[in-house]
Tab-separated table of C-alpha atoms and ligand atoms in Angstrom:
chain	number	residue	atom	x	y	z
A	1	UNK	CA	0.855	-3.785	1.977
A	2	UNK	CA	2.654	-2.136	-0.899
A	3	UNK	CA	3.422	0.971	1.108
A	4	UNK	CA	5.448	-0.848	3.718
A	5	UNK	CA	8.637	-0.471	1.778
A	6	UNK	CA	8.196	3.297	1.741
A	7	UNK	CA	7.782	3.561	5.479
A	8	UNK	CA	10.062	6.169	7.035
A	9	UNK	CA	11.451	6.008	10.555
A	10	UNK	CA	10.244	9.499	11.205
A	11	UNK	CA	9.060	12.507	9.306
A	12	UNK	CA	8.720	16.184	9.871
A	13	UNK	CA	5.110	16.966	10.624
A	14	UNK	CA	4.111	20.405	9.511
A	15	UNK	CA	2.217	22.196	12.265
A	16	UNK	CA	-1.336	23.216	11.551
A	17	UNK	CA	-1.668	26.768	10.292
A	18	UNK	CA	-2.143	29.605	12.726
A	19	UNK	CA	-5.662	30.251	13.871
A	20	UNK	CA	-7.249	32.853	11.689
A	21	UNK	CA	-10.698	34.031	10.752
A	22	UNK	CA	-9.969	35.640	7.397
A	23	UNK	CA	-10.738	33.119	4.634
A	24	UNK	CA	-8.960	35.238	2.073
A	25	UNK	CA	-5.821	34.209	3.966
A	26	UNK	CA	-6.347	30.538	4.803
A	27	UNK	CA	-3.558	28.097	5.654
A	28	UNK	CA	-0.583	28.192	3.368
A	29	UNK	CA	-1.278	26.612	-0.009
A	30	UNK	CA	0.642	23.541	-1.033
A	31	UNK	CA	3.584	24.102	-3.357
A	32	UNK	CA	4.830	20.723	-4.564
A	33	UNK	CA	8.578	20.529	-4.923
A	34	UNK	CA	8.192	18.402	-8.022
A	35	UNK	CA	5.497	18.254	-10.703
A	36	UNK	CA	5.398	15.348	-13.147
A	37	UNK	CA	3.241	15.387	-16.251
A	38	UNK	CA	2.647	12.466	-18.582
A	39	UNK	CA	2.295	12.751	-22.380
A	40	UNK	CA	-1.245	11.356	-22.200
A	41	UNK	CA	-2.256	14.024	-19.681
A	42	UNK	CA	-1.245	16.741	-22.113
A	43	UNK	CA	-3.687	15.372	-24.682
A	44	UNK	CA	-6.481	16.658	-22.438
A	45	UNK	CA	-7.435	20.297	-22.176
A	46	UNK	CA	-7.759	20.014	-18.397
A	47	UNK	CA	-4.290	18.478	-18.165
A	48	UNK	CA	-2.867	21.402	-20.083
A	49	UNK	CA	-4.805	23.793	-17.830
A	50	UNK	CA	-3.299	22.224	-14.696
A	51	UNK	CA	0.142	22.466	-16.265
A	52	UNK	CA	-0.450	26.150	-17.018
A	53	UNK	CA	-1.440	26.741	-13.397
A	54	UNK	CA	1.659	25.096	-11.952
A	55	UNK	CA	3.938	26.826	-14.441
A	56	UNK	CA	2.353	30.170	-13.577
A	57	UNK	CA	3.257	29.459	-9.952
A	58	UNK	CA	6.843	28.851	-10.985
A	59	UNK	CA	6.832	25.230	-9.863
A	60	UNK	CA	9.408	22.874	-11.385
A	61	UNK	CA	7.832	20.640	-14.039
A	62	UNK	CA	9.200	17.404	-15.480
A	63	UNK	CA	7.597	16.311	-18.735
A	64	UNK	CA	7.761	12.533	-18.737
A	65	UNK	CA	8.411	10.496	-21.874
A	66	UNK	CA	6.206	7.649	-20.724
A	67	UNK	CA	2.757	7.517	-19.155
A	68	UNK	CA	3.994	5.463	-16.230
A	69	UNK	CA	5.285	7.100	-13.075
A	70	UNK	CA	8.657	5.532	-12.478
A	71	UNK	CA	11.455	5.985	-9.978
A	72	UNK	CA	9.276	7.022	-7.067
A	73	UNK	CA	10.788	4.519	-4.656
A	74	UNK	CA	14.024	5.117	-2.830
A	75	UNK	CA	16.381	2.939	-0.847
A	76	UNK	CA	15.784	5.364	2.012
A	77	UNK	CA	12.098	4.913	2.901
A	78	UNK	CA	11.943	8.225	4.755
A	79	UNK	CA	13.106	10.011	1.641
A	80	UNK	CA	10.634	8.080	-0.519
A	81	UNK	CA	7.761	9.177	1.705
A	82	UNK	CA	8.889	12.804	1.883
A	83	UNK	CA	9.503	12.998	-1.853
A	84	UNK	CA	6.142	11.428	-2.679
A	85	UNK	CA	4.264	13.796	-0.380
A	86	UNK	CA	5.993	16.712	-2.126
A	87	UNK	CA	5.132	15.508	-5.638
A	88	UNK	CA	2.167	16.278	-7.846
A	89	UNK	CA	1.663	14.099	-10.911
A	90	UNK	CA	-0.674	15.161	-13.718
A	91	UNK	CA	-1.922	11.908	-15.203
A	92	UNK	CA	-4.893	10.331	-16.935
A	93	UNK	CA	-7.162	8.389	-14.583
A	94	UNK	CA	-7.191	4.693	-15.403
A	95	UNK	CA	-10.368	3.275	-17.001
A	96	UNK	CA	-11.338	1.654	-13.683
A	97	UNK	CA	-12.017	5.136	-12.325
A	98	UNK	CA	-14.930	5.403	-14.735
A	99	UNK	CA	-16.623	2.393	-13.194
A	100	UNK	CA	-17.990	3.977	-10.044
A	101	UNK	CA	-18.112	2.218	-6.697
A	102	UNK	CA	-20.803	2.682	-4.029
A	103	UNK	CA	-19.648	4.529	-0.944
A	104	UNK	CA	-22.089	3.993	1.949
A	105	UNK	CA	-22.951	5.588	4.295
A	106	UNK	CA	-21.857	8.871	2.706
A	107	UNK	CA	-23.170	8.745	-0.827
A	108	UNK	CA	-24.438	6.640	-3.680
A	109	UNK	CA	-21.211	6.778	-5.664
A	110	UNK	CA	-17.562	7.641	-5.352
A	111	UNK	CA	-16.057	9.911	-7.989
A	112	UNK	CA	-12.331	10.561	-7.979
A	113	UNK	CA	-10.982	13.826	-9.357
A	114	UNK	CA	-7.538	13.036	-7.964
A	115	UNK	CA	-5.800	10.571	-5.692
A	116	UNK	CA	-3.548	11.374	-2.747
A	117	UNK	CA	-3.114	14.364	-0.458
A	118	UNK	CA	-0.116	16.445	0.567
A	119	UNK	CA	-1.056	16.697	4.255
A	120	UNK	CA	0.289	14.497	7.055
A	121	UNK	CA	-2.595	13.338	9.209
A	122	UNK	CA	-1.531	10.602	11.552
A	123	UNK	CA	-4.925	8.965	11.195
A	124	UNK	CA	-5.170	9.476	7.447
A	125	UNK	CA	-7.954	7.318	6.045
A	126	UNK	CA	-6.025	6.986	2.783
A	127	UNK	CA	-3.368	4.841	4.451
A	128	UNK	CA	-5.252	1.643	3.837
A	129	UNK	CA	-6.420	2.594	0.360
A	130	UNK	CA	-3.532	3.876	-1.704
A	131	UNK	CA	-0.797	1.687	-3.071
A	132	UNK	CA	2.760	2.758	-3.700
A	133	UNK	CA	4.441	5.965	-2.573
A	134	UNK	CA	1.788	8.585	-1.711
A	135	UNK	CA	2.239	10.893	-4.695
A	136	UNK	CA	-0.738	13.152	-5.341
A	137	UNK	CA	-2.170	12.397	-8.777
A	138	UNK	CA	-4.437	14.959	-10.450
A	139	UNK	CA	-6.560	13.574	-13.239
A	140	UNK	CA	-6.347	15.291	-16.612
A	141	UNK	CA	-9.343	13.538	-18.183
A	142	UNK	CA	-11.799	15.452	-16.057
A	143	UNK	CA	-14.254	15.901	-18.931
A	144	UNK	CA	-14.593	12.129	-19.275
A	145	UNK	CA	-14.893	11.672	-15.508
A	146	UNK	CA	-17.734	14.191	-15.290
A	147	UNK	CA	-19.480	13.050	-18.481
A	148	UNK	CA	-19.495	9.512	-17.105
A	149	UNK	CA	-21.652	10.447	-14.112
A	150	UNK	CA	-24.859	10.743	-16.113
A	151	UNK	CA	-25.057	6.958	-16.421
A	152	UNK	CA	-25.536	6.697	-12.649
A	153	UNK	CA	-28.416	9.143	-12.298
A	154	UNK	CA	-31.205	7.706	-10.173
A	155	UNK	CA	-29.155	4.691	-9.175
A	156	UNK	CA	-27.423	3.941	-5.938
A	157	UNK	CA	-28.017	2.378	-2.553
A	158	UNK	CA	-27.685	5.341	-0.179
A	159	UNK	CA	-29.448	8.622	-0.929
A	160	UNK	CA	-31.211	7.130	-3.930
A	161	UNK	CA	-32.635	4.362	-1.762
A	162	UNK	CA	-33.215	5.906	1.673
A	163	UNK	CA	-36.440	7.831	2.199
A	164	UNK	CA	-34.871	10.097	4.820
A	165	UNK	CA	-32.104	11.212	2.453
A	166	UNK	CA	-33.962	11.110	-0.833
A	167	UNK	CA	-34.034	14.907	-0.965
A	168	UNK	CA	-30.326	14.836	-1.734
A	169	UNK	CA	-30.842	13.094	-5.073
A	170	UNK	CA	-28.168	10.885	-6.574
A	171	UNK	CA	-25.010	11.684	-4.647
A	172	UNK	CA	-21.389	11.581	-5.736
A	173	UNK	CA	-18.628	11.704	-3.107
A	174	UNK	CA	-15.398	13.315	-4.327
A	175	UNK	CA	-13.199	13.020	-1.233
A	176	UNK	CA	-12.684	9.285	-0.823
A	177	UNK	CA	-9.177	9.183	-2.250
A	178	UNK	CA	-8.074	12.785	-1.927
A	179	UNK	CA	-8.787	16.089	-0.240
A	180	UNK	CA	-9.914	17.947	-3.366
A	181	UNK	CA	-9.802	21.413	-1.785
A	182	UNK	CA	-6.199	20.974	-0.633
A	183	UNK	CA	-5.036	20.848	-4.257
A	184	UNK	CA	-7.668	23.035	-5.869
A	185	UNK	CA	-5.314	25.986	-6.385
A	186	UNK	CA	-3.226	23.671	-8.585
A	187	UNK	CA	-5.943	21.724	-10.391
A	188	UNK	CA	-9.141	23.748	-10.684
A	189	UNK	CA	-10.879	20.348	-10.818
A	190	UNK	CA	-13.214	20.990	-7.927
A	191	UNK	CA	-14.440	24.276	-9.400
A	192	UNK	CA	-15.068	22.517	-12.704
A	193	UNK	CA	-16.994	19.739	-10.974
A	194	UNK	CA	-19.081	22.173	-8.911
A	195	UNK	CA	-19.908	24.114	-12.064
A	196	UNK	CA	-20.791	20.864	-13.860
A	197	UNK	CA	-23.244	19.898	-11.117
A	198	UNK	CA	-24.660	23.424	-11.056
A	199	UNK	CA	-25.483	23.122	-14.753
A	200	UNK	CA	-26.798	19.550	-14.416
A	201	UNK	CA	-30.538	20.057	-14.228
A	202	UNK	CA	-31.383	16.912	-12.287
A	203	UNK	CA	-31.695	15.760	-8.664
A	204	UNK	CA	-27.970	15.247	-8.096
A	205	UNK	CA	-25.428	16.326	-5.512
A	206	UNK	CA	-21.676	16.528	-5.463
A	207	UNK	CA	-20.221	16.067	-1.990
A	208	UNK	CA	-16.773	16.467	-0.592
A	209	UNK	CA	-15.175	16.892	2.780
A	210	UNK	CA	-11.963	18.744	3.509
A	211	UNK	CA	-9.437	19.640	6.160
A	212	UNK	CA	-8.396	22.701	4.183
A	213	UNK	CA	-9.841	26.197	3.982
A	214	UNK	CA	-8.966	27.747	0.632
A	215	UNK	CA	-12.573	28.247	-0.424
A	216	UNK	CA	-12.211	31.679	-2.029
A	217	UNK	CA	-12.310	30.286	-5.631
A	218	UNK	CA	-15.563	28.455	-4.859
A	219	UNK	CA	-17.577	31.322	-3.447
A	220	UNK	CA	-18.805	32.802	-6.717
A	221	UNK	CA	-19.316	29.596	-8.693
A	222	UNK	CA	-22.790	28.831	-10.140
A	223	UNK	CA	-23.258	25.880	-7.781
A	224	UNK	CA	-27.078	26.132	-7.625
A	225	UNK	CA	-27.084	24.275	-4.342
A	226	UNK	CA	-25.967	21.013	-5.919
A	227	UNK	CA	-22.691	20.704	-4.018
A	228	UNK	CA	-22.524	20.040	-0.306
A	229	UNK	CA	-19.247	21.225	1.181
A	230	UNK	CA	-18.375	19.508	4.440
A	231	UNK	CA	-15.485	20.293	6.705
A	232	UNK	CA	-13.686	17.527	8.474
A	233	UNK	CA	-13.248	18.713	12.047
A	234	UNK	CA	-12.175	17.272	15.333
A	235	UNK	CA	-11.739	18.210	18.967
A	236	UNK	CA	-9.045	20.848	19.418
A	237	UNK	CA	-6.870	18.481	21.420
A	238	UNK	CA	-6.681	16.187	18.367
A	239	UNK	CA	-5.160	18.948	16.207
A	240	UNK	CA	-1.640	17.615	16.680
A	241	UNK	CA	-2.597	14.599	14.571
A	242	UNK	CA	-3.370	16.775	11.529
A	243	UNK	CA	-0.071	18.046	10.176
A	244	UNK	CA	-0.156	20.262	7.114
A	245	UNK	CA	-3.890	20.966	7.204
A	246	UNK	CA	-5.680	24.252	7.831
A	247	UNK	CA	-6.336	25.146	11.446
A	248	UNK	CA	-9.751	24.458	12.921
A	249	UNK	CA	-10.450	28.187	13.066
A	250	UNK	CA	-9.585	28.583	9.390
A	251	UNK	CA	-11.894	25.676	8.521
A	252	UNK	CA	-14.735	27.155	10.547
A	253	UNK	CA	-14.296	30.529	8.871
A	254	UNK	CA	-14.366	28.742	5.516
A	255	UNK	CA	-17.505	26.878	6.593
A	256	UNK	CA	-19.215	30.170	7.324
A	257	UNK	CA	-18.066	31.648	4.015
A	258	UNK	CA	-19.423	28.808	1.868
A	259	UNK	CA	-22.682	28.686	3.849
A	260	UNK	CA	-23.121	32.397	3.235
A	261	UNK	CA	-22.444	31.746	-0.443
A	262	UNK	CA	-25.515	29.501	-0.426
A	263	UNK	CA	-23.862	26.093	-0.442
A	264	UNK	CA	-25.419	23.293	1.559
A	265	UNK	CA	-22.746	22.566	4.160
A	266	UNK	CA	-21.755	19.877	6.567
A	267	UNK	CA	-19.463	18.689	9.270
A	268	UNK	CA	-17.595	15.449	9.124
A	269	UNK	CA	-16.639	15.032	12.765
A	270	UNK	CA	-13.856	12.531	12.348
A	271	UNK	CA	-12.181	10.529	13.487
A	272	UNK	CA	-13.863	10.689	16.873
A	273	UNK	CA	-11.390	9.696	19.567
A	274	UNK	CA	-11.590	9.371	23.354
A	275	UNK	CA	-9.156	12.269	23.738
A	276	UNK	CA	-8.706	13.597	27.296
A	277	UNK	CA	-12.003	15.066	28.528
A	278	UNK	CA	-13.578	13.932	25.271
A	279	UNK	CA	-17.128	14.913	26.208
A	280	UNK	CA	-16.096	18.497	26.958
A	281	UNK	CA	-13.764	18.599	23.953
A	282	UNK	CA	-16.497	17.629	21.490
A	283	UNK	CA	-19.004	19.917	23.212
A	284	UNK	CA	-16.551	22.791	22.740
A	285	UNK	CA	-16.213	21.854	19.077
A	286	UNK	CA	-19.984	21.991	18.618
A	287	UNK	CA	-20.091	25.403	20.319
A	288	UNK	CA	-17.329	26.677	18.034
A	289	UNK	CA	-19.319	25.522	15.011
A	290	UNK	CA	-22.496	27.156	16.309
A	291	UNK	CA	-20.603	30.407	16.801
A	292	UNK	CA	-19.096	30.198	13.314
A	293	UNK	CA	-22.509	29.716	11.724
A	294	UNK	CA	-24.455	32.223	13.801
A	295	UNK	CA	-26.778	34.340	11.694
A	296	UNK	CA	-26.183	32.533	8.392
A	297	UNK	CA	-29.497	32.695	6.506
A	298	UNK	CA	-31.158	29.566	5.075
A	299	UNK	CA	-28.554	27.304	6.610
A	300	UNK	CA	-28.591	23.689	5.328
A	301	UNK	CA	-26.285	21.804	7.676
A	302	UNK	CA	-25.637	18.087	7.980
A	303	UNK	CA	-23.402	16.243	10.430
A	304	UNK	CA	-21.633	12.934	9.930
A	305	UNK	CA	-20.082	11.292	12.969
A	306	UNK	CA	-17.265	8.850	12.300
A	307	UNK	CA	-15.319	7.083	15.019
A	308	UNK	CA	-11.721	6.100	14.632
A	309	UNK	CA	-11.018	2.622	13.331
A	310	UNK	CA	-8.105	0.898	11.716
A	311	UNK	CA	-7.241	-2.250	9.863
A	312	UNK	CA	-4.035	-4.259	10.230
A	313	UNK	CA	-2.923	-2.845	6.875
A	314	UNK	CA	-3.686	0.795	7.635
A	315	UNK	CA	-2.001	0.508	11.026
A	316	UNK	CA	1.158	-0.853	9.415
A	317	UNK	CA	1.236	1.985	6.925
A	318	UNK	CA	0.510	4.721	9.468
A	319	UNK	CA	3.056	3.434	11.965
A	320	UNK	CA	5.594	3.443	9.163
A	321	UNK	CA	4.730	6.970	8.126
A	322	UNK	CA	4.440	8.368	11.666
A	323	UNK	CA	6.465	6.166	14.016
A	324	UNK	CA	6.502	8.800	16.757
A	325	UNK	CA	2.733	9.132	16.833
A	326	UNK	CA	0.841	8.541	20.067
A	327	UNK	CA	-2.381	7.868	18.191
A	328	UNK	CA	-3.998	5.030	20.171
A	329	UNK	CA	-3.978	1.910	17.999
A	330	UNK	CA	-3.539	-0.966	20.450
A	331	UNK	CA	-5.629	-3.927	19.317
A	332	UNK	CA	-6.098	-4.972	22.952
A	333	UNK	CA	-8.039	-1.765	23.587
A	334	UNK	CA	-10.370	-2.291	20.640
A	335	UNK	CA	-13.113	-4.587	19.436
A	336	UNK	CA	-12.269	-6.714	16.440
A	337	UNK	CA	-14.904	-6.679	13.726
A	338	UNK	CA	-15.253	-8.336	10.368
A	339	UNK	CA	-16.341	-6.110	7.503
A	340	UNK	CA	-18.928	-7.376	5.044
A	341	UNK	CA	-16.025	-8.132	2.723
A	342	UNK	CA	-14.474	-10.407	5.351
A	343	UNK	CA	-11.563	-8.140	6.297
A	344	UNK	CA	-10.712	-7.190	9.867
A	345	UNK	CA	-11.138	-3.758	11.420
A	346	UNK	CA	-10.635	-2.537	14.958
A	347	UNK	CA	-13.221	-0.213	16.490
A	348	UNK	CA	-13.802	1.088	20.000
A	349	UNK	CA	-15.274	-1.365	22.513
A	350	UNK	CA	-19.034	-1.432	22.703
A	351	UNK	CA	-19.347	0.374	26.047
A	352	UNK	CA	-17.088	3.260	25.045
A	353	UNK	CA	-18.704	3.446	21.626
A	354	UNK	CA	-22.170	3.696	23.148
A	355	UNK	CA	-21.093	6.338	25.647
A	356	UNK	CA	-19.469	8.456	22.955
A	357	UNK	CA	-22.398	8.000	20.601
A	358	UNK	CA	-24.973	9.035	23.159
A	359	UNK	CA	-23.016	11.989	24.516
A	360	UNK	CA	-21.702	13.431	21.272
A	361	UNK	CA	-24.938	12.928	19.369
A	362	UNK	CA	-26.830	14.697	22.148
A	363	UNK	CA	-24.273	17.502	22.172
A	364	UNK	CA	-24.722	18.031	18.444
A	365	UNK	CA	-28.519	17.928	18.762
A	366	UNK	CA	-28.656	20.520	21.499
A	367	UNK	CA	-25.865	22.833	20.303
A	368	UNK	CA	-26.661	22.668	16.598
A	369	UNK	CA	-30.439	22.144	16.590
A	370	UNK	CA	-30.692	23.092	12.923
A	371	UNK	CA	-28.327	20.273	11.878
A	372	UNK	CA	-29.441	16.996	10.341
A	373	UNK	CA	-27.351	14.106	11.650
A	374	UNK	CA	-26.837	11.691	8.760
A	375	UNK	CA	-25.159	8.804	10.546
A	376	UNK	CA	-22.857	7.611	13.289
A	377	UNK	CA	-20.360	4.947	12.399
B	1	SF4	FE1	-5.395	12.165	4.783
B	1	SF4	FE2	-7.425	13.947	4.767
B	1	SF4	FE3	-5.264	14.401	6.245
B	1	SF4	FE4	-5.112	14.532	3.600
B	1	SF4	S1	-6.296	15.898	4.940
B	1	SF4	S2	-3.607	13.532	4.966
B	1	SF4	S3	-6.538	12.905	2.985
B	1	SF4	S4	-6.759	12.713	6.501
């Protein structure tokens, strides 16, 4: 795995933000210590707009002479990781990003507005996906990325093919390789994408999930119900695994705010873990969500339930990034499965999986009766 040589012995995990209900003051916004911008990025209006945003915030900018990001590695792997997580690069997405990949069971297609995330989740799903030091890359060629989506209308193997989800239209998932809300104050890309879908007069849906809460810029956008905003939430006793994200209370307040602004909303309950008293912990989470959404008119709520899993590669990366973590990743306590691509993943044993599925699904059904459960995986 390419990231192995960046693995630190330990890192400072930022604590989650303080619990708060006021979405105008969500968790502290990320301020990268270093911003890199390539010459090619500055040929795009959106690249120049991102640059203007970061300069207006007084962030230090390095204008690169080449379009390649160089010198990101360091002999000290801890420093390489810390530096990468504190760096934003404004770049042009490679041409491969314009050839969309299916992303079941969430959506028909994956669309990347950026890659990387500044937070420090010990179970980060990006660990097995990104290569090289985890710099956050914001894509300057946003116009091309959005214009490209039209070629996929009506195609896809998830919402375009399943009768029970056909009402969602052709779906595009924007949070596979990044948390787009966590960097929105720097990029504006998510607002542009939401506005693009709002103006796209067709059965389409933009989807993203987030562990952040800075939704204020999204509340007045002309979304026309074509973006589903989901919040990635977990039992409160899993919060210690989510360094640098918004607190659960801030996320729930943000959930209420976007639902009141007329967005279809959702919960990504993930990664589900057998934390102590897991049944009670997830029941409490469902009650907190119900309380947060009480009285919201015309609520359109979905729930996705995703259990924790890891691959040998993602485990290596995560143990390098967070060597002090007590996240349970012992292969002996898991079932070994082969993916359809022939790679190995470790999931919870069948008995535990069934117990969690039955209990948590039932909890969601009874506590959030208005919710549509999309899948358990
Ligand atoms: Fe990874 Fe999401 Fe956490 Fe960012 S917020 S570190 S993408 S799990």
